[in-house]
Short mmCIF file of C-alpha atoms in Angstrom, two decimals:
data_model
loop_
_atom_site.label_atom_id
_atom_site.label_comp_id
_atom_site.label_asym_id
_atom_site.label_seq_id
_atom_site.Cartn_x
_atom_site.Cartn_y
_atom_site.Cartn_z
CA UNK C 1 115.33 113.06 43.05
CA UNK C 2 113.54 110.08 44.47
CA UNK C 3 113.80 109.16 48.11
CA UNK C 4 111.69 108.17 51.35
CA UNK C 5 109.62 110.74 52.64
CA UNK C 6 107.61 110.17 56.24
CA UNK C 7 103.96 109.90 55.97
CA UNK C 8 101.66 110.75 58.84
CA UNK C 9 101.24 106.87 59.79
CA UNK C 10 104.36 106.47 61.36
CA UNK C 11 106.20 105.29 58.19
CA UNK C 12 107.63 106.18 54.75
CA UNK C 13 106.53 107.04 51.03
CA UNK C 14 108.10 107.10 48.22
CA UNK C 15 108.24 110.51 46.67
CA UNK C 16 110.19 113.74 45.29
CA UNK C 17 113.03 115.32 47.15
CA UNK C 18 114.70 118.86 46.44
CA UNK C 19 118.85 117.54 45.34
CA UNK C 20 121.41 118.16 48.33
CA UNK C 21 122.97 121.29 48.27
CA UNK C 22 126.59 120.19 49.57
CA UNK C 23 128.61 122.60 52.27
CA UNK C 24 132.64 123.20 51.02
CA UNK C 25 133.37 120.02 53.24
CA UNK C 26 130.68 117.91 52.17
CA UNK C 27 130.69 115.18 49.31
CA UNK C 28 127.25 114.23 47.29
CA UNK C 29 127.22 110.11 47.42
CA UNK C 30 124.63 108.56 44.93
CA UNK C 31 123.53 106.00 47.56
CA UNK C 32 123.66 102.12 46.33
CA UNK C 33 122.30 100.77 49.91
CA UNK C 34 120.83 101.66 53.40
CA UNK C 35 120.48 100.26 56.51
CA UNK C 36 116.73 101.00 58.56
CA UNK C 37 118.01 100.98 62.30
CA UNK C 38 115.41 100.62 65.26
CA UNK C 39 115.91 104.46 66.46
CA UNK C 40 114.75 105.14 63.26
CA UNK C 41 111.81 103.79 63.53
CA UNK C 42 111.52 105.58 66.58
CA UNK C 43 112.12 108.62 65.20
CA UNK C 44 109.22 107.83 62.55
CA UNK C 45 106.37 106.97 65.09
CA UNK C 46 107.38 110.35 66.98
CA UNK C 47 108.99 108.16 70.22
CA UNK C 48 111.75 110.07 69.52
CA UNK C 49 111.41 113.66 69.48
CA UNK C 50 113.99 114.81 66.80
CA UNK C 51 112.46 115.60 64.23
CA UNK C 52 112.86 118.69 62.36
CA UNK C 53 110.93 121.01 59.41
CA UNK C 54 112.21 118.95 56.06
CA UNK C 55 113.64 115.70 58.02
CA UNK C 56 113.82 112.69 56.12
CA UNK C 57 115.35 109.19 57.88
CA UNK C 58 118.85 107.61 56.92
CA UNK C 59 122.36 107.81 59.20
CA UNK C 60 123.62 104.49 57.19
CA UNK C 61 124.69 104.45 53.77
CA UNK C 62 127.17 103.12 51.22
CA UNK C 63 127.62 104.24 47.56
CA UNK C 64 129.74 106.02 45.29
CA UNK C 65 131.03 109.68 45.02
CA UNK C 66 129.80 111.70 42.71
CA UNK C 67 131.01 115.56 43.95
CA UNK C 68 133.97 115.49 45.89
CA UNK C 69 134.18 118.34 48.38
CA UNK C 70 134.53 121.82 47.74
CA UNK C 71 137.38 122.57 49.64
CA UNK C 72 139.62 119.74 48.68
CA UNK C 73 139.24 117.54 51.63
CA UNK C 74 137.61 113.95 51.80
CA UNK C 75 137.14 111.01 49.20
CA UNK C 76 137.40 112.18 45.24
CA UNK C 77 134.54 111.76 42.60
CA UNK C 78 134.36 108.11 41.57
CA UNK C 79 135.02 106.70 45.13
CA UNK C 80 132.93 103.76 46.84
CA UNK C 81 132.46 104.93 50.21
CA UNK C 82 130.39 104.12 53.23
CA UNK C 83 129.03 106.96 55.37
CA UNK C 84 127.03 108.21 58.55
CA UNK C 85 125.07 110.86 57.40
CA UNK C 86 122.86 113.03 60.56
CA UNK C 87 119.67 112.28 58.00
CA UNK C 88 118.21 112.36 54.47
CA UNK C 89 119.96 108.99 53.67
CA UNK C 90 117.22 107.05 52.23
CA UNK C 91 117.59 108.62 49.34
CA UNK C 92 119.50 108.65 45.41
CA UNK C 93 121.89 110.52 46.21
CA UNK C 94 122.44 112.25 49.97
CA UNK C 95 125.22 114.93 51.02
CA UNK C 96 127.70 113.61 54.08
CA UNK C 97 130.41 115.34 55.63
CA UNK C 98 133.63 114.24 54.93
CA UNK C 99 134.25 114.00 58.86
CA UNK C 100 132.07 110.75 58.24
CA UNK C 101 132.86 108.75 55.58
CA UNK C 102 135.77 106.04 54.92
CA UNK C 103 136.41 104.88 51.89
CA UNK C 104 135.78 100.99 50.89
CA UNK C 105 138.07 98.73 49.08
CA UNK C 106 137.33 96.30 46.51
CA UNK C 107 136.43 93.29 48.98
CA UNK C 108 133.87 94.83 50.24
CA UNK C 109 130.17 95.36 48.97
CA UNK C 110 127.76 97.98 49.42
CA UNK C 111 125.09 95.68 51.36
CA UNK C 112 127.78 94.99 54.03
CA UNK C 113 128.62 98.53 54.18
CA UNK C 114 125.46 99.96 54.38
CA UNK C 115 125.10 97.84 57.91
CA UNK C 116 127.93 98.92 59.72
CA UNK C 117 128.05 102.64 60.45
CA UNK C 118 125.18 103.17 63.32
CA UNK C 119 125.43 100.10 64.99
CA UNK C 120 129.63 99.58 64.72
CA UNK C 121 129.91 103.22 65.70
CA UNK C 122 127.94 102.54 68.72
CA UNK C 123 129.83 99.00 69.21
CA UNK C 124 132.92 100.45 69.39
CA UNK C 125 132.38 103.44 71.38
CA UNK C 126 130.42 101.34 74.37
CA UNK C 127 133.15 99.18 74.41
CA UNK C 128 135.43 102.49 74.87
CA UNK C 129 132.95 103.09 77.67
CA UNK C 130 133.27 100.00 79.26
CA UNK C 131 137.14 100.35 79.60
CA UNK C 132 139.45 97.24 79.09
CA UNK C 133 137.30 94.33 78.86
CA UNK C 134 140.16 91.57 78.89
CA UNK C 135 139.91 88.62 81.06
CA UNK C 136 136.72 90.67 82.58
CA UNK C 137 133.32 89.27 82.66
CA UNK C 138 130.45 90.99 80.31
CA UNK C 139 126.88 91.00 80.31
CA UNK C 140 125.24 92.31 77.45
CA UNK C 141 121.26 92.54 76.96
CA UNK C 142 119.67 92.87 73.94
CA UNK C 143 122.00 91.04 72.15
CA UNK C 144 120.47 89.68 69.11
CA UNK C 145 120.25 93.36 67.36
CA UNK C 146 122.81 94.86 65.19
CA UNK C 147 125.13 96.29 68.41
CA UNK C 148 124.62 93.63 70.13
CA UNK C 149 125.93 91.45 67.70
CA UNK C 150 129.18 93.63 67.06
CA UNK C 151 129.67 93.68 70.63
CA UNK C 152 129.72 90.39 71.47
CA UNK C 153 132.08 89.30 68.34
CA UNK C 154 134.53 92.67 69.58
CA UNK C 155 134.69 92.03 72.94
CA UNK C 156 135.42 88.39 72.52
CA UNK C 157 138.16 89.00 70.48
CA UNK C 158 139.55 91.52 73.24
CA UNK C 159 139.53 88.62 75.47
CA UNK C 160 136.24 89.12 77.33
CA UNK C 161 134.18 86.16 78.75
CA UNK C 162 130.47 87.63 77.28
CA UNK C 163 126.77 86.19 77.99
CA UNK C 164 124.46 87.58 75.91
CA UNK C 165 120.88 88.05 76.69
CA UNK C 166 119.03 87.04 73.39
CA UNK C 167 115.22 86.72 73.55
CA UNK C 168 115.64 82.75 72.36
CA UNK C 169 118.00 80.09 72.17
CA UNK C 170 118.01 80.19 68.28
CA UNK C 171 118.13 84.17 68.18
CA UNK C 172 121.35 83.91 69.84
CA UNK C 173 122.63 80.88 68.23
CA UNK C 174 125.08 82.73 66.10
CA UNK C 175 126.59 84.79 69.09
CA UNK C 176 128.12 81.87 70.41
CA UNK C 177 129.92 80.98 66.70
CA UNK C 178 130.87 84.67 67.13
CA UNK C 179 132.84 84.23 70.40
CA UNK C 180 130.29 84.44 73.12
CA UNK C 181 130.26 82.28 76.43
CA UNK C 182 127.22 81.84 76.82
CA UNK C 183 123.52 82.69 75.91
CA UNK C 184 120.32 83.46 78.71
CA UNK C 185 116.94 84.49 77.30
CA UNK C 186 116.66 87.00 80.52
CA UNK C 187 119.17 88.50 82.28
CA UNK C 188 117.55 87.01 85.16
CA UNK C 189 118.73 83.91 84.61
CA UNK C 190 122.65 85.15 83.83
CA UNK C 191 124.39 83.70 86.84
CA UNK C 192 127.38 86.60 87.31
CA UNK C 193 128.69 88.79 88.81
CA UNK C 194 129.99 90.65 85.96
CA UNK C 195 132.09 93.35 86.20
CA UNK C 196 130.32 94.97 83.01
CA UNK C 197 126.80 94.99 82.16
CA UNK C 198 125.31 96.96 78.90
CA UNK C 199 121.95 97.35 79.11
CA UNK C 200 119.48 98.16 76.31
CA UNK C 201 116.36 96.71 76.74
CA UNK C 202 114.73 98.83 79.55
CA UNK C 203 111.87 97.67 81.43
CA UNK C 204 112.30 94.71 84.13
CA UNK C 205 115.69 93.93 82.45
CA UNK C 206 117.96 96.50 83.79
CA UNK C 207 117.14 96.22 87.28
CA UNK C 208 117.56 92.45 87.06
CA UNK C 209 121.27 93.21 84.86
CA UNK C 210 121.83 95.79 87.70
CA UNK C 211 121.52 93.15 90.84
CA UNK C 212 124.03 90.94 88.45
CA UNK C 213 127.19 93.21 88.82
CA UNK C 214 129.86 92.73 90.47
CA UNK C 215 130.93 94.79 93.91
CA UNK C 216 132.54 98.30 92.16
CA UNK C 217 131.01 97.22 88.73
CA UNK C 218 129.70 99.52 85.95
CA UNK C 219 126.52 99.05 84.18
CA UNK C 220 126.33 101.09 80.79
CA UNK C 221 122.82 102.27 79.95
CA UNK C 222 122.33 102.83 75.94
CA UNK C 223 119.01 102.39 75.41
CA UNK C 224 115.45 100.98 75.83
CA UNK C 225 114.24 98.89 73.00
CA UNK C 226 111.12 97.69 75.04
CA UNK C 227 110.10 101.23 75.27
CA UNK C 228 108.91 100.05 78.56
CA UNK C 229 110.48 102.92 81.55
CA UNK C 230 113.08 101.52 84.21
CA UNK C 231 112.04 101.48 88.01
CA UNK C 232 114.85 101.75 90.29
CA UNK C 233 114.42 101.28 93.88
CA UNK C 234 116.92 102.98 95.75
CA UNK C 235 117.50 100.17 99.05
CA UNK C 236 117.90 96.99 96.82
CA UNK C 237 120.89 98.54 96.30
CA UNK C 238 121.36 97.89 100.29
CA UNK C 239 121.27 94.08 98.87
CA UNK C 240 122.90 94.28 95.38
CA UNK C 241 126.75 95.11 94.54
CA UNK C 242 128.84 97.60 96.60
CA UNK C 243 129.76 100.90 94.55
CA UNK C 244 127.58 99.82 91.56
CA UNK C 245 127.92 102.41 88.93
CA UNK C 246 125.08 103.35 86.36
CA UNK C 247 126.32 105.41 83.06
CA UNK C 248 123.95 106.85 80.82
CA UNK C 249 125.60 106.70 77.13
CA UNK C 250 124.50 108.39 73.89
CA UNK C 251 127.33 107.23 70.89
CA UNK C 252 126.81 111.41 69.90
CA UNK C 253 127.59 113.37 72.89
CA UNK C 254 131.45 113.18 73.03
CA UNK C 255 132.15 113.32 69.24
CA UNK C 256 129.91 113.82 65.72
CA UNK C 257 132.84 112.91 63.84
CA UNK C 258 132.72 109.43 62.19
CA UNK C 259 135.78 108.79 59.96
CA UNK C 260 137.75 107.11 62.15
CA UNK C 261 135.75 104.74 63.03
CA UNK C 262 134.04 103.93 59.87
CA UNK C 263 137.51 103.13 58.71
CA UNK C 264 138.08 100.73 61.93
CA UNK C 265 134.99 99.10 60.79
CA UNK C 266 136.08 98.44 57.56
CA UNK C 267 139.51 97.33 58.33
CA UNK C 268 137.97 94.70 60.51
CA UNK C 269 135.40 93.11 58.04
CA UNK C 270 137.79 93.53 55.42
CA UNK C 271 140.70 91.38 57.43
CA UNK C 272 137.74 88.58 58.41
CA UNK C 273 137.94 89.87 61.98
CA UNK C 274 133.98 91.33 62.23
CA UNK C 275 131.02 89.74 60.60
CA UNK C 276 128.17 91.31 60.18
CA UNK C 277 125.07 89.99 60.35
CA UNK C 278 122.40 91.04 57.66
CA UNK C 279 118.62 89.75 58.33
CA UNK C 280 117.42 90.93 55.24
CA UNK C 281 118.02 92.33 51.76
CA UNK C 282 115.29 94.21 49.87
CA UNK C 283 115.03 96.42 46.89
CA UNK C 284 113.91 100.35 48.80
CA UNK C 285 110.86 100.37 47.22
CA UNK C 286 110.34 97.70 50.34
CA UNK C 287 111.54 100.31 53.27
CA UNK C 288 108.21 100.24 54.67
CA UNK C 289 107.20 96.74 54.95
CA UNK C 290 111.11 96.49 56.80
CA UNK C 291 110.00 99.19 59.31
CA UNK C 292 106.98 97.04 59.79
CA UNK C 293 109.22 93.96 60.41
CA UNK C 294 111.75 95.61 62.40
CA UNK C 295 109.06 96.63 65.22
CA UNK C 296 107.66 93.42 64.98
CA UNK C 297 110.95 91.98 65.75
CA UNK C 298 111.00 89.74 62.24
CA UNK C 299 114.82 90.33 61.46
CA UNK C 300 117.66 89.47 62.80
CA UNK C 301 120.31 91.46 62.76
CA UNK C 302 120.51 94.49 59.79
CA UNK C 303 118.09 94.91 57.47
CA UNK C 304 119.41 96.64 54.61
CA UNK C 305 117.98 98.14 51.32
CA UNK C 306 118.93 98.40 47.94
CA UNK C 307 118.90 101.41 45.55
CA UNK C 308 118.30 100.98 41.74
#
């Protein structure tokens, strides 16, 4: 079958894969649409070192059954279905657990699919994180990417007051038709305190997110986009918030299994409640020129691919 293989530069080819071999709880999608996510392009220049003997990029996919599972379970042949596969999704056709797919209805395309499952996953489980955010006040950095985008429409929903740090007026311009408070392009100029920060950026931003929190407040670490190292320096705590708490998060380590909230997801967009926001559609014979846009920070929001 055809599919993106990675080449030594950092990217992807075009080229010959052996067909998925499905496990008894696995179902064989023939993909329709993908999603490129940052991490993977991570992943691809070797920033990220997961990368295995045979591994090919693609956790976000939407499509249509075409082997149900072996032992009975999941979505039957003929289903549209969106999925988080652990790889090999940029492909025709790509095996997925059942564990981690939802079924779509009708209302909803394969495009819009295809740009939920990383980035809502991740939404939804750092707002989980963050506890109850009602009537609370949130800080989120990085905010013009595809999490940051989820979060802010989620959490303003729940009743949050959110400022979003997006890296110009205009970038963030849609985050305050989503629900957000306000917009800062640094998190040193968001006034505070907030009792929840989440911090992705890295860098100079989280130590200036960090002196923004509230006394007993809770800053949520899930990533560092800049790829730049945070420098912490123990007494300016002496100076910042009282019983500031720093939480490392990773949207795998307390639970592989997707299902559920794939099917949250859908509910959502399907009842006009969660908009995503797709920068870009392209036919995949395009995936790498997007990878090339993505680190050059050319789209907004998801950038999803088409298979045909």
């Amino acid at each position: 079958m055809r599919a993106m293989l990675p080449d030594a530069g950092g990217s992807v080819l075009p080229g010959e894969a052996p067909e998925p071999e499905p496990a008894d709880d696995e179902v064989l999608i023939a993909v329709e649409a993908y999603s490129v996510n940052r991490g993977e392009t991570f992943q691809l220049d070797g920033r990220l070192d997961r990368r295995r003997p045979g591994w090919r990029p693609g956790k976000d996919v939407a499509g249509t059954v075409v082997r149900s599972a072996a032992d009975g379970t999941g979505p039957a042949a003929g289903a549209r279905v969106v999925a988080h596969p652990p790889a090999s999704g940029w492909a025709e056709r790509v095996a997925v657990p059942v564990h981690s797919v939802a079924a779509l209805p009708d209302s909803i395309d394969a495009v819009t699919a295809a740009a939920l499952p990383l980035a809502g996953i991740t939404a939804l489980r750092l707002l989980r994180a963050a506890g109850p955010v009602a009537g609370r006040r949130l800080l989120i950095t990085g905010a013009s990417g595809g999490v940051g985008h989820y979060v802010t429409e989620l959490a303003a929903s729940s009743g949050a007051a959110v400022t979003a740090v997006s890296s110009t007026p205009e970038r963030g311009a849609q985050l305050l038709e989503l629900g957000a408070a306000g917009i800062v392009t640094s998190p040193a100029d968001a006034r505070g305190p907030y009792d929840v920060v989440l911090e992705s950026v890295g860098g100079a931003s989280l130590p200036a997110a960090l002196a923004r929190l509230a006394p007993g407040g809770l800053l949520v670490w899930f990533g560092q986009a800049s790829r730049t190292p945070v420098a912490l320096d123990f007494f300016d705590f002496f100076d910042g918030p009282a019983q500031a708490r720093i939480a490392h998060f990773d949207y795998t380590r307390a639970d592989t299994t997707y299902a559920a909230e794939l099917a949250t997801l859908i509910r959502l967009v399907a009842g006009g409640r969660l908009h995503p926001e797709i920068g870009t559609v392209r036919d995949w014979s395009r995936t790498a020129e997007v990878i090339e846009d993505i680190r050059g920070r050319r789209v907004r929001g998801n950038a999803v691919l088409t298979v045909g």
